[in-house]
XYZ file of C-alpha atoms in Angstrom:
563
model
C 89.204 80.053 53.448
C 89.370 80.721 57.163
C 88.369 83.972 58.295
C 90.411 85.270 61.387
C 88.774 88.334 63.198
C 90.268 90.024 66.207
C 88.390 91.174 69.055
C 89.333 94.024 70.871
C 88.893 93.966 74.691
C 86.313 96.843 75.634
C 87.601 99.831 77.915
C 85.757 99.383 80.974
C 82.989 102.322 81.489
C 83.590 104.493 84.486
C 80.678 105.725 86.249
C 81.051 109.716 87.319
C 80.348 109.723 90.593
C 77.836 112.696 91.806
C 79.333 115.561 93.618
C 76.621 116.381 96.709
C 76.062 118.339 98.636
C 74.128 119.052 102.094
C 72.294 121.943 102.973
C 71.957 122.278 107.203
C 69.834 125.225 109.259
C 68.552 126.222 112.946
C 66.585 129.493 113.218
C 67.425 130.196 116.818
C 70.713 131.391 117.892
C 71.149 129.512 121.205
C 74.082 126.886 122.836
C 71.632 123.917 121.831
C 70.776 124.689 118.354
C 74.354 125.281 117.875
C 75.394 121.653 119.122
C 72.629 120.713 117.090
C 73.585 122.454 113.705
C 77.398 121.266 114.451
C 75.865 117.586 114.416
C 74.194 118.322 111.154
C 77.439 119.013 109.749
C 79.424 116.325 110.967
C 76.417 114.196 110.080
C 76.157 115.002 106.468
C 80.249 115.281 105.419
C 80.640 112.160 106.987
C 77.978 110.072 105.320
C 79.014 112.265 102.052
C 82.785 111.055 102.206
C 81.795 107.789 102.975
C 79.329 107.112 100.034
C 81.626 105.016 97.665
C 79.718 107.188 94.665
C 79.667 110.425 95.601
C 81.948 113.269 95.606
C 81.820 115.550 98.552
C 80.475 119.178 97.147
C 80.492 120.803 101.179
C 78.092 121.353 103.312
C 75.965 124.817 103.991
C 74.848 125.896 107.208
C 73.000 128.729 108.073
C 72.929 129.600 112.002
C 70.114 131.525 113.624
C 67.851 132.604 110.321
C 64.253 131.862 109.453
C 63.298 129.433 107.040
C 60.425 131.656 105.839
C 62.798 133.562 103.944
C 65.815 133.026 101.167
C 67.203 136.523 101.118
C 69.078 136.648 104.533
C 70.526 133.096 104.528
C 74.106 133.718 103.291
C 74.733 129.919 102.951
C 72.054 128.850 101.305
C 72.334 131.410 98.452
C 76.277 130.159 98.015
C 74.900 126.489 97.549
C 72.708 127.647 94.523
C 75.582 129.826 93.408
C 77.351 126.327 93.485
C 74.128 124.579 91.680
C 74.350 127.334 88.884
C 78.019 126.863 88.287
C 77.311 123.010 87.599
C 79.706 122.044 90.779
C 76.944 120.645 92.750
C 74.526 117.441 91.036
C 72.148 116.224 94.577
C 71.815 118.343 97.819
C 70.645 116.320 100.701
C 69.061 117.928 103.848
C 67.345 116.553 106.549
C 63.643 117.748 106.060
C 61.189 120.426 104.112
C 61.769 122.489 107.458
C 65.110 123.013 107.205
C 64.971 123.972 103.795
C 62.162 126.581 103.505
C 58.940 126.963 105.467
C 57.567 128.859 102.504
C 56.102 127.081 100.251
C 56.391 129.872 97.029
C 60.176 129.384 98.104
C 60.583 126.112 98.311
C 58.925 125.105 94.778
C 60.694 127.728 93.167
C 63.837 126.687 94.258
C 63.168 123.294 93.884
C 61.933 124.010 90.109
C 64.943 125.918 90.000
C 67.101 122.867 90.490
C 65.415 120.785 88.873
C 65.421 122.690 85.474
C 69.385 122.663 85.890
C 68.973 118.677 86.578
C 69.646 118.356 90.132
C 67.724 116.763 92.637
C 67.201 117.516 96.492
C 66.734 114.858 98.387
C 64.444 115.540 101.548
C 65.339 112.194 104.245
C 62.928 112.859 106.676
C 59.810 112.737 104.351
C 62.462 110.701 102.220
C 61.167 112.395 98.930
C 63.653 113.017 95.790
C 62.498 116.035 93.767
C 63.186 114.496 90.133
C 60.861 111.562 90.934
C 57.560 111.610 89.329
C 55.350 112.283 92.678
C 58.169 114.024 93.860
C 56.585 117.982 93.417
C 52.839 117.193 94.665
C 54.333 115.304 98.501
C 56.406 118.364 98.623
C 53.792 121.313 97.649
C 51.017 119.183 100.481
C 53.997 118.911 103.167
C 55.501 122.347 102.619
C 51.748 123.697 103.083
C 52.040 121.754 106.669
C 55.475 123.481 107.336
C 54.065 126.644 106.190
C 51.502 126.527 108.531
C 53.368 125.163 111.047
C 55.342 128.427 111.053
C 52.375 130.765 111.114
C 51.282 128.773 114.243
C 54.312 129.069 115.876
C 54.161 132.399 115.264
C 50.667 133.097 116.676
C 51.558 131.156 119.981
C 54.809 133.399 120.361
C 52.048 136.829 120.048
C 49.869 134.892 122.221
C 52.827 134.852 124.817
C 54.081 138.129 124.253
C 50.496 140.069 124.664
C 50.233 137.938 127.995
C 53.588 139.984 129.077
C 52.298 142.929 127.756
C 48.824 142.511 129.895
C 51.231 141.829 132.942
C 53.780 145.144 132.125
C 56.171 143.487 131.117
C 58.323 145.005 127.599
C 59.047 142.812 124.999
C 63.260 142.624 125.026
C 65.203 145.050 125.750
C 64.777 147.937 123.424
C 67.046 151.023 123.079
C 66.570 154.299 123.643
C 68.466 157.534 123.738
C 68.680 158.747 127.268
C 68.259 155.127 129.402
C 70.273 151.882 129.389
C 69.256 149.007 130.760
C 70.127 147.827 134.425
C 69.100 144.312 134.798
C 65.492 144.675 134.047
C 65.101 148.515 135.037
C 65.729 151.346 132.152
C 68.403 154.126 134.182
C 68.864 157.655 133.425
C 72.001 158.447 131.456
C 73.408 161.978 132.532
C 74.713 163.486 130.075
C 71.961 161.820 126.846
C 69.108 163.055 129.130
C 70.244 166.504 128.866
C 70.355 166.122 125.163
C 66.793 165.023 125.502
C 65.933 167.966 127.431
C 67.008 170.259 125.347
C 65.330 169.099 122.484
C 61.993 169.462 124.272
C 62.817 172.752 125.612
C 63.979 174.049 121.756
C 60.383 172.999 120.971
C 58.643 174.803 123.623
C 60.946 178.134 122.664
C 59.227 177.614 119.278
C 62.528 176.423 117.918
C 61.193 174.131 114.776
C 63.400 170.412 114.644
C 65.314 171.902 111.839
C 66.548 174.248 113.470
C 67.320 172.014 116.414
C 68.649 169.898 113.976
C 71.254 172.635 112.617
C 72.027 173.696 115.969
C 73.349 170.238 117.320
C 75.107 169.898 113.924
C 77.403 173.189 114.651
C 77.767 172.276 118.327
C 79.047 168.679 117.155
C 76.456 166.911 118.924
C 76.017 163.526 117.705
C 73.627 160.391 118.180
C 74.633 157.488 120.360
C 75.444 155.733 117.261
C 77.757 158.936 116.455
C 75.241 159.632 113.519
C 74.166 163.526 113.030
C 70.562 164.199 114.369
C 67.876 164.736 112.012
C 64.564 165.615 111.687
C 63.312 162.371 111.784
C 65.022 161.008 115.124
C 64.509 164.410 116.710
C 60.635 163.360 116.102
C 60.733 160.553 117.573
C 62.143 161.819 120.495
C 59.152 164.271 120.698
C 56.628 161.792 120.564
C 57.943 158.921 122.905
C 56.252 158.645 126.109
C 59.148 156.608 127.375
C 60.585 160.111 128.602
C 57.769 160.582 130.890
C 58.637 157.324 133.349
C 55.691 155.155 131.635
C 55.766 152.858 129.257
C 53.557 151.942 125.667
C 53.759 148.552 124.627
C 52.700 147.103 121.411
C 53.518 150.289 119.547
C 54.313 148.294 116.778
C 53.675 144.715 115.378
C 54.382 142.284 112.634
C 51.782 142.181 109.490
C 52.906 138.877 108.739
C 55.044 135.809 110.158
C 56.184 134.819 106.494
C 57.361 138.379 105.552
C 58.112 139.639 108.730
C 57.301 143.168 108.003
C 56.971 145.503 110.873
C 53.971 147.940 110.718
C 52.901 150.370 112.718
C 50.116 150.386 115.181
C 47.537 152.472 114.127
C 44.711 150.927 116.359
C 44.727 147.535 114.669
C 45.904 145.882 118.223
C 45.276 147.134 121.634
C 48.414 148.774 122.956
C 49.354 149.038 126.990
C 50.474 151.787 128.857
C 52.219 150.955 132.148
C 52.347 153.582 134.065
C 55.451 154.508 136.483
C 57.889 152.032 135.903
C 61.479 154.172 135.772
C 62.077 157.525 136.210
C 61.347 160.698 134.370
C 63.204 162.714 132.555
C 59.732 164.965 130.841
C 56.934 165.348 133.032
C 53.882 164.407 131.736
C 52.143 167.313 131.219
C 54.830 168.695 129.191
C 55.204 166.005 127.010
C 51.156 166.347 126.431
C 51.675 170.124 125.738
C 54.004 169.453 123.276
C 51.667 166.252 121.433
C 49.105 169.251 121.010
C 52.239 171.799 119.751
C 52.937 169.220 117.028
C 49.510 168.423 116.017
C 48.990 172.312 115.800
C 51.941 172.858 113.883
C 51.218 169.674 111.295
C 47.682 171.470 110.889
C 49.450 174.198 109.780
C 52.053 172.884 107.813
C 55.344 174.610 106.656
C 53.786 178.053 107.670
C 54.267 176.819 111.399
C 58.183 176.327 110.164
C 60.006 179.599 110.745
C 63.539 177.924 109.538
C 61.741 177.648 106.123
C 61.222 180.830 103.667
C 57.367 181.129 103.421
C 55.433 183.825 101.782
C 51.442 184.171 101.237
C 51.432 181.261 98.608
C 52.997 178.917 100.468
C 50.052 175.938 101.058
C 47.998 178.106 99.192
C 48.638 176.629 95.400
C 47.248 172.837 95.194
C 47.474 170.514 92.343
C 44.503 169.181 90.991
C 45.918 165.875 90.044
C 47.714 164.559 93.054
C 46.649 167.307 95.910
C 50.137 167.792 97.184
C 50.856 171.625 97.668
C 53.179 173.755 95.119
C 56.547 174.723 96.724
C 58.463 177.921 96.358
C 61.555 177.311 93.715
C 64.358 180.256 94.097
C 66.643 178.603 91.353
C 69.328 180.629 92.823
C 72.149 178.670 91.566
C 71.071 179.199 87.752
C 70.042 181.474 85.328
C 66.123 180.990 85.411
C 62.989 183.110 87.283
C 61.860 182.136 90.711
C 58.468 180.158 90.298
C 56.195 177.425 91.776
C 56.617 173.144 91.734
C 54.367 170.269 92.017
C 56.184 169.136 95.467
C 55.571 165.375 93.883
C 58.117 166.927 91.433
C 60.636 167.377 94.091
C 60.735 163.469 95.207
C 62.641 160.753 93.685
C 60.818 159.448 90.403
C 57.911 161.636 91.333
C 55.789 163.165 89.080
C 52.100 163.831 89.308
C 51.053 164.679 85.209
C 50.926 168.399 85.589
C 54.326 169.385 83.772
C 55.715 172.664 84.158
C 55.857 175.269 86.769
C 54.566 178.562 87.456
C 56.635 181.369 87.130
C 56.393 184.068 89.864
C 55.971 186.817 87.827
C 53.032 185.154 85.822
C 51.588 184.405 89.520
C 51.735 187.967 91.111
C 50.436 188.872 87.411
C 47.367 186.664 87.562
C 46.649 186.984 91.013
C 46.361 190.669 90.863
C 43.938 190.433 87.681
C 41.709 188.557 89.406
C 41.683 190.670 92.418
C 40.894 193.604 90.249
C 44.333 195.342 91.355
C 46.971 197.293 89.403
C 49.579 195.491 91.313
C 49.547 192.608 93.797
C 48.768 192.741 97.567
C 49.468 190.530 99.252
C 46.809 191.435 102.310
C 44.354 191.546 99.828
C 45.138 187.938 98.738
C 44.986 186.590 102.023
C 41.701 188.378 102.493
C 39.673 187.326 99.832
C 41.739 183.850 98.010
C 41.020 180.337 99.945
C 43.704 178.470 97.616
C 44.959 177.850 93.761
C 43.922 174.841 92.424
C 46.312 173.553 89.575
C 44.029 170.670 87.011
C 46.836 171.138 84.478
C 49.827 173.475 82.622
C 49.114 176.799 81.907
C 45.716 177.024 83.676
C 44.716 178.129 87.460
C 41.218 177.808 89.425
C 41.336 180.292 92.017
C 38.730 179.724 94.988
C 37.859 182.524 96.738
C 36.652 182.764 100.149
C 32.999 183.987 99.172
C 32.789 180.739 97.258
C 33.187 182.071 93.300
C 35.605 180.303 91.613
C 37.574 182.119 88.772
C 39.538 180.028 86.111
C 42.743 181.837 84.691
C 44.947 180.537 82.037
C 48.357 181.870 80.918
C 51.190 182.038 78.585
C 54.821 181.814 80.120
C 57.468 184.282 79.090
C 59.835 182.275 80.837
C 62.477 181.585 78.050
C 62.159 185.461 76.686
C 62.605 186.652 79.994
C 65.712 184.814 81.022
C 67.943 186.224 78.156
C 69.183 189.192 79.652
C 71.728 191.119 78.129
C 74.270 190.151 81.030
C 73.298 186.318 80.872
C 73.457 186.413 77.057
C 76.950 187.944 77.350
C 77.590 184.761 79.695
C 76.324 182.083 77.372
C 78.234 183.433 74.501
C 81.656 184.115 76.380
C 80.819 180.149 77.701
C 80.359 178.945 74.010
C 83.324 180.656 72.979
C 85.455 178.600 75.528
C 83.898 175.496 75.175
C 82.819 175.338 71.331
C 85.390 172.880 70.757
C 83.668 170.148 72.626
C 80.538 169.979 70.754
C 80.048 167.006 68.297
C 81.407 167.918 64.810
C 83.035 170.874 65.820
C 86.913 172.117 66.053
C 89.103 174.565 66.610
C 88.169 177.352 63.989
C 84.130 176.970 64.661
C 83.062 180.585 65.267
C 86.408 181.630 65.261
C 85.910 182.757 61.369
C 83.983 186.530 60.877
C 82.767 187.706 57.976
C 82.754 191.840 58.373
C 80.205 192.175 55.125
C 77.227 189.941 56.820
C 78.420 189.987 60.167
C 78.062 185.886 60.215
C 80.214 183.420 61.310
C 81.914 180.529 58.607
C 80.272 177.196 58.681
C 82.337 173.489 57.738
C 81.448 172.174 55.121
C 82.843 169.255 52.571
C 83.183 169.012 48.910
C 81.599 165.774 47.942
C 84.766 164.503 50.642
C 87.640 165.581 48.526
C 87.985 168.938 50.177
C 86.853 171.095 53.575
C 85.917 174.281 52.939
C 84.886 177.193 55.470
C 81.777 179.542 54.042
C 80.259 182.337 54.530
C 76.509 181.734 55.906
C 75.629 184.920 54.131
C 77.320 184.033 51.084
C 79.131 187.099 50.914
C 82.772 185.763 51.027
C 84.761 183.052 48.945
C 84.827 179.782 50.363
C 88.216 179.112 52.215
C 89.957 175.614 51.950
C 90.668 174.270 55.099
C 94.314 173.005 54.229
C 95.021 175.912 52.509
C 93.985 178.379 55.454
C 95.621 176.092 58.436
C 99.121 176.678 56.568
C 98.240 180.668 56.260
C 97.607 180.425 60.063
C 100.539 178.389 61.289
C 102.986 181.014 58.785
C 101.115 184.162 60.237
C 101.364 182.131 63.959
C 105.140 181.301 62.800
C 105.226 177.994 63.260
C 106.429 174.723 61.123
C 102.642 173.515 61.045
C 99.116 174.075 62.310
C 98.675 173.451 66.092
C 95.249 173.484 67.466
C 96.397 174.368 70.886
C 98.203 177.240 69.999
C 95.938 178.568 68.009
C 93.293 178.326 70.890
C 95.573 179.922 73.625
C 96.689 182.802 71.390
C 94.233 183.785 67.887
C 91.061 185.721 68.967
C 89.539 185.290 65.538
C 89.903 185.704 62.072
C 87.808 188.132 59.676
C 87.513 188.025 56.421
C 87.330 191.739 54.793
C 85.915 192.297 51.200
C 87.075 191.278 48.257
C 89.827 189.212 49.467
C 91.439 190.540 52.625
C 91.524 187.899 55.855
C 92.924 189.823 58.998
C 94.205 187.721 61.686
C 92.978 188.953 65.144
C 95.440 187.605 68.298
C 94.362 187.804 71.989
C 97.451 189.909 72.929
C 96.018 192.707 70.298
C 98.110 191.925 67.436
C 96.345 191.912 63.846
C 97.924 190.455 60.405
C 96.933 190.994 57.326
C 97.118 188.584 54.114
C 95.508 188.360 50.976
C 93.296 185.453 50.108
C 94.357 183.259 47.015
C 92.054 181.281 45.472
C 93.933 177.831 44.951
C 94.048 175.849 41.695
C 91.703 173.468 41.570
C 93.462 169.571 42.082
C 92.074 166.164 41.834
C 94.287 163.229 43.310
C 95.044 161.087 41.021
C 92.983 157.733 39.776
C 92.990 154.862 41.228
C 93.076 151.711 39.579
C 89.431 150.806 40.723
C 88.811 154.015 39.294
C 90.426 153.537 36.145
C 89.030 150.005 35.331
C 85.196 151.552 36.026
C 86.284 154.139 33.805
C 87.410 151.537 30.881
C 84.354 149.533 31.454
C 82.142 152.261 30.937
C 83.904 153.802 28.085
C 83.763 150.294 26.004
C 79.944 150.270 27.182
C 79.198 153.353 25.089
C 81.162 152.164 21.933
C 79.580 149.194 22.094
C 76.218 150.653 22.139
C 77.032 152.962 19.111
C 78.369 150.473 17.340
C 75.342 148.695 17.324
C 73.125 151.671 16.583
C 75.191 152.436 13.819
């Protein structure tokens, strides 16, 4: 018998095509490098669209940004944003340069991209990513681009210490109090009497804080419109700019990968050009006031007269991380005045020592070891050289004949805070706000019994009823339900209602042997006798019931069989 099979013309396979992309930088913002990046562009969508198997993905471009870093280029995060979300499958660029001239960066992304199974295709050095040699050409050549960078980077120092042999600044910089003419810094008027003034405050032993708060009530603003501070109104202080000279290679860059800025601390020669603009602080004032600051540094916040000092200020050290103990008024809460670790103070700071030191304990300490009935504070000066701090609860004092005495103490801190008045305060505050603590409600320590003189306490009855009791046992328990519908009949209402009984009941007392009296705010009392209600179950469920049957049966059964 014949056999007749049919065969079925196959549906022809269509090939995805890859959607790529092209990634496109220049690092100098110039004309040129623009034409040039615009040709990149026009360079890569075209041969994109035209590839017969590939879908164009875009093209990134970053203008004017190193390659030794990925944080700042804008465009070449977006493109791995892209890679992430899956819309991208092969990035093309034209070399390792113009992708990253850091080699951590570049394998990292590349590994990156690679684990998400897309490939970068590199045309100059015409090396794909996901081929097997791929990774070791591009760790040697990104080493060469690497190091191409760092010696760009040395012959661009190179240049700019020959300018700064010959007098010549580096750019253009700002400064408060000169703008630039052409190549020639020119006095601004009305900034260089700002400038003044701040030197002048300084000489009047004005301290930059209060310079600082002085300009802020006059309104007197930064060029940026910013409020002056004490860290702007330093700089102003210490830049010989002012005097008509200029210091070059004040500062310098650590590293031509990172590009961190550090300062120079004698690590590079620095210039000082002498004469080139005019003055606005003569010289020898500006070198009176270098020796003002260094004197007042020496001396620390005792130099400061905007600050509150008193004979312990600089004098208390810690022994673990040397900073000095600062003065805490703790004005704005209930709590004595004492002494801080000033690591304490800063953000995420702590040195190990926990705790502070109370001022009374201090003035108490310090006069025991001084052998006085009560601190003096001459005395102190006289004879202590400073407090050293190891750890909680103990002080090393050094005196200035060279003894050292070793104190330790017990803090009354907590006792000594509850004052009558503030323990008034704390109770009238958890009177108001009681009803906002977990597991608490409207009649929490609203319910007095007069025989023990304690409040009621919530409590449930194996969850079938809430009941309020006595903590001193000295009053019948009082059902919940069965008290909210004695309050909203004595309150006059339909039902209970928490808000009105918050705005207008006081509290309610509970009078021996059965007697609650019902207290309002305006100064009204009720009276009404207690009832003890009838014990009720609610009724079995059917759950309940079949348990019930199934344990019943259980027993006759078992008797049955004993029998």
């Amino acid at each position: 018998m014949k056999m007749i099979q049919r065969i079925e013309r196959a549906a022809p396979a269509i090939k995805k095509r890859l959607r790529v992309a092209a990634y496109a930088r220049v690092s100098v913002a110039s004309e040129r490098m623009q034409h040039s990046l615009s040709a990149q562009v026009s360079y890569y969508s075209a041969r994109i669209q035209k590839h017969p198997e590939w879908e164009y993905a875009g093209v990134y471009a970053d203008y004017g940004i190193s390659g030794t870093g990925t944080a700042k280029r804008e465009a070449f995060q977006e493109m791995l944003a892209a890679c992430e979300a899956g819309r991208i499958d092969l990035v093309l660029t034209k070399s390792i340069q113009r992708f990253a001239r850091n080699t951590v960066d570049l394998l990292q992304t590349v590994r990156r991209l690679k684990a998400l199974g897309i490939e970068v295709y590199f045309e100059k050095e015409n090396i794909r990513t996901l081929s097997g040699e791929g990774e070791l050409m591009l760790t040697i050549l990104a080493s060469f681009a690497q190091e191409e960078s760092r010696s760009i980077s040395e012959n661009i120092k190179w240049r700019v210490k020959k300018r700064f042999e010959q007098g010549i600044p580096n750019g253009r910089f700002r400064i408060y109090g000169y703008r630039w003419e052409g190549d020639a810094l020119v006095i601004v008027p009305e900034e260089a009497a700002i400038v003044r003034r701040i030197f002048q405050n300084f000489l009047d032993g004005k301290s930059r804080l209060e310079t600082e708060r002085e300009f802020a009530a006059e309104g007197i603003t930064t060029r940026s419109g910013c409020r002056w501070v004490d860290s702007n109104l330093a700089c102003v202080l210490r830049n010989i700019t002012y005097t008509g000279n200029l210091l070059l290679q004040k500062e310098y860059i650590e590293d031509p990968i990172t590009k961190k800025r550090r300062k120079n601390r004698g690590e590079l020669p620095k210039y000082l050009v002498e004469h080139t603009h005019e003055a606005i602080i003569d010289k020898e004032t500006f070198d009176y006031v270098q020796k003002e600051m260094a004197r007042r540094k020496e001396l620390g916040p005792l130099a400061n007269k905007a600050l509150r000092t008193t004979c312990f200020t600089g004098k208390i050290k810690c022994g673990i991380c040397g900073k000095s103990y600062v003065h805490d008024a703790r004005q704005d809460r209930n709590a004595p005045e004492g002494w801080t670790c000033d690591s304490k103070k800063r953000k995420n700071g702590s040195c190990g020592v926990k705790g502070s030191i109370p001022q009374k304990i201090l003035l108490k300490e310090c006069a025991a070891v001084l052998g006085l009935e009560d601190f003096d504070e001459a005395t102190f000066l006289a004879q202590v050289e400073k407090i050293v701090v190891p750890e909680h609860h103990m002080m090393v004092f050094h005196m200035k004949d060279g003894r050292q005495i070793e104190r330790h103490w017990v803090s009354t801190a907590k006792k000594d805070c509850w004052t009558p008045a503030y323990r008034a305060q704390v109770s009238a505050y958890r009177r108001s706000h009681v009803y906002r603590r977990a597991g608490a409600s409207c009649l929490t320590t609203r319910i007095k019994c007069t025989v023990c003189g304690r409040n009621f306490q919530r409590k449930t009855n194996h969850g079938i009823h809430v009941s309020w009791r006595c903590m001193g046992k000295d009053a019948p328990p009082l059902r919940e339900d069965v008290l909210k519908a004695m309050i909203a009949d004595v309150m006059g209402l339909p039902a209970f209602d928490e808000t009105a009984f918050s705005e207008r009941m006081e509290r309610i007392e509970f009078h021996a042997p059965s007697e609650l009296v019902f207290v309002f705010k305006d100064g009204r009392q009720v009276s009404r006798t207690w009832v003890k209600p009838k014990k009720t179950m609610p009724p079995h469920t059917a759950e309940q019931k079949r348990k019930m049957s199934e344990a019943a049966k259980a027993r006759w059964a078992k008797r049955r069989e004993q029998s």
